[in-house]
mmCIF file of N, CA and C in Angstrom:
data_model
loop_
_atom_site.group_PDB
_atom_site.id
_atom_site.type_symbol
_atom_site.label_atom_id
_atom_site.label_comp_id
_atom_site.label_asym_id
_atom_site.label_seq_id
_atom_site.Cartn_x
_atom_site.Cartn_y
_atom_site.Cartn_z
ATOM 1 N N MET C 1 2.526 -21.889 23.368
ATOM 2 C CA MET C 1 1.755 -22.177 24.318
ATOM 3 C C MET C 1 0.261 -20.995 23.908
ATOM 4 N N SER C 2 -0.616 -22.158 23.920
ATOM 5 C CA SER C 2 -2.040 -21.466 23.037
ATOM 6 C C SER C 2 -2.702 -20.305 24.008
ATOM 7 N N ASP C 3 -3.804 -19.901 23.901
ATOM 8 C CA ASP C 3 -4.653 -18.926 24.868
ATOM 9 C C ASP C 3 -5.340 -19.502 25.807
ATOM 10 N N SER C 4 -5.139 -21.013 25.528
ATOM 11 C CA SER C 4 -6.332 -21.585 26.740
ATOM 12 C C SER C 4 -5.133 -21.892 28.056
ATOM 13 N N GLU C 5 -3.717 -22.241 27.366
ATOM 14 C CA GLU C 5 -2.739 -22.422 28.506
ATOM 15 C C GLU C 5 -2.083 -21.001 29.105
ATOM 16 N N LYS C 6 -2.722 -20.294 29.307
ATOM 17 C CA LYS C 6 -2.378 -18.981 29.793
ATOM 18 C C LYS C 6 -1.421 -19.181 31.376
ATOM 19 N N ILE C 7 -0.475 -18.590 31.583
ATOM 20 C CA ILE C 7 0.390 -18.713 32.879
ATOM 21 C C ILE C 7 -0.627 -17.823 33.786
ATOM 22 N N LYS C 8 -0.675 -18.180 34.982
ATOM 23 C CA LYS C 8 -1.145 -17.581 36.194
ATOM 24 C C LYS C 8 -0.241 -17.224 37.001
ATOM 25 N N GLY C 9 -0.867 -16.415 38.090
ATOM 26 C CA GLY C 9 -0.185 -16.128 39.024
ATOM 27 C C GLY C 9 1.193 -15.087 38.917
ATOM 28 N N PRO C 10 2.425 -14.931 39.551
ATOM 29 C CA PRO C 10 3.285 -14.341 39.559
ATOM 30 C C PRO C 10 3.949 -14.632 38.237
ATOM 31 N N ALA C 11 4.253 -15.337 37.996
ATOM 32 C CA ALA C 11 4.827 -15.908 36.690
ATOM 33 C C ALA C 11 4.293 -15.120 35.283
ATOM 34 N N SER C 12 2.809 -14.734 35.564
ATOM 35 C CA SER C 12 2.367 -14.127 34.225
ATOM 36 C C SER C 12 3.037 -12.549 34.083
ATOM 37 N N TYR C 13 3.521 -12.019 35.278
ATOM 38 C CA TYR C 13 4.372 -11.016 34.904
ATOM 39 C C TYR C 13 5.668 -10.916 34.561
ATOM 40 N N PHE C 14 6.375 -11.873 34.524
ATOM 41 C CA PHE C 14 7.470 -12.150 34.049
ATOM 42 C C PHE C 14 7.887 -11.307 32.419
ATOM 43 N N PRO C 15 6.823 -11.674 31.438
ATOM 44 C CA PRO C 15 7.278 -11.296 30.313
ATOM 45 C C PRO C 15 7.432 -9.514 30.185
ATOM 46 N N SER C 16 5.988 -8.898 31.021
ATOM 47 C CA SER C 16 6.362 -7.684 30.977
ATOM 48 C C SER C 16 7.565 -7.184 31.901
ATOM 49 N N ILE C 17 7.979 -7.805 32.774
ATOM 50 C CA ILE C 17 8.956 -7.390 33.740
ATOM 51 C C ILE C 17 10.651 -7.487 32.462
ATOM 52 N N GLU C 18 10.668 -8.648 31.651
ATOM 53 C CA GLU C 18 11.553 -8.611 30.705
ATOM 54 C C GLU C 18 11.698 -7.419 29.524
ATOM 55 N N LYS C 19 10.362 -7.076 29.468
ATOM 56 C CA LYS C 19 10.164 -6.254 28.038
ATOM 57 C C LYS C 19 10.790 -5.041 28.936
ATOM 58 N N LYS C 20 10.255 -4.639 30.214
ATOM 59 C CA LYS C 20 10.477 -3.275 30.416
ATOM 60 C C LYS C 20 11.916 -3.200 31.246
ATOM 61 N N TYR C 21 12.466 -3.997 31.673
ATOM 62 C CA TYR C 21 13.769 -4.115 32.051
ATOM 63 C C TYR C 21 14.887 -4.249 31.283
ATOM 64 N N GLY C 22 14.357 -5.157 30.410
ATOM 65 C CA GLY C 22 15.564 -5.512 29.392
ATOM 66 C C GLY C 22 16.440 -6.781 29.987
ATOM 67 N N PHE C 23 16.373 -7.708 30.882
ATOM 68 C CA PHE C 23 16.834 -8.683 31.491
ATOM 69 C C PHE C 23 15.627 -9.825 32.070
ATOM 70 N N PRO C 24 16.405 -10.886 31.630
ATOM 71 C CA PRO C 24 15.157 -12.371 31.837
ATOM 72 C C PRO C 24 15.017 -12.014 33.404
ATOM 73 N N VAL C 25 14.112 -12.820 33.934
ATOM 74 C CA VAL C 25 13.771 -12.745 35.407
ATOM 75 C C VAL C 25 14.967 -13.599 36.172
ATOM 76 N N ASP C 26 15.186 -14.369 35.501
ATOM 77 C CA ASP C 26 16.546 -15.408 36.412
ATOM 78 C C ASP C 26 17.667 -14.081 36.403
ATOM 79 N N HIS C 27 18.014 -13.329 35.939
ATOM 80 C CA HIS C 27 19.133 -12.192 36.004
ATOM 81 C C HIS C 27 18.601 -11.299 37.312
ATOM 82 N N TRP C 28 17.655 -11.427 37.634
ATOM 83 C CA TRP C 28 17.340 -10.301 38.999
ATOM 84 C C TRP C 28 17.252 -11.520 40.137
ATOM 85 N N PHE C 29 16.997 -12.546 39.909
ATOM 86 C CA PHE C 29 17.121 -13.754 40.853
ATOM 87 C C PHE C 29 18.369 -13.931 41.448
ATOM 88 N N GLU C 30 19.517 -13.862 40.278
ATOM 89 C CA GLU C 30 20.619 -14.152 40.436
ATOM 90 C C GLU C 30 21.230 -13.076 41.316
ATOM 91 N N LEU C 31 20.746 -11.606 40.952
ATOM 92 C CA LEU C 31 21.642 -10.328 41.797
ATOM 93 C C LEU C 31 20.937 -10.540 43.316
ATOM 94 N N LEU C 32 19.654 -11.268 43.453
ATOM 95 C CA LEU C 32 19.184 -11.253 44.665
ATOM 96 C C LEU C 32 20.018 -12.385 45.788
ATOM 97 N N LYS C 33 20.482 -13.348 44.917
ATOM 98 C CA LYS C 33 21.304 -14.644 45.333
ATOM 99 C C LYS C 33 22.555 -13.821 46.319
ATOM 100 N N LYS C 34 22.985 -13.079 45.020
ATOM 101 C CA LYS C 34 24.405 -12.545 45.636
ATOM 102 C C LYS C 34 24.140 -11.272 46.575
ATOM 103 N N GLN C 35 22.973 -10.847 46.746
ATOM 104 C CA GLN C 35 23.116 -9.946 47.949
ATOM 105 C C GLN C 35 22.915 -10.645 49.113
ATOM 106 N N LYS C 36 22.171 -11.920 49.136
ATOM 107 C CA LYS C 36 22.327 -12.443 50.469
ATOM 108 C C LYS C 36 23.511 -13.012 51.200
ATOM 109 N N SER C 37 24.458 -13.367 49.933
ATOM 110 C CA SER C 37 26.017 -14.083 50.377
ATOM 111 C C SER C 37 26.683 -12.906 51.269
#
């Protein structure tokens, strides 16, 4: 991805979430799905 194609909106936070917590964002979405069940 080039600098001119920067991600905007909520998805722009995903890399920092993954770096801070050590899990991909999909991991957290799966946990949420399990809680809803």
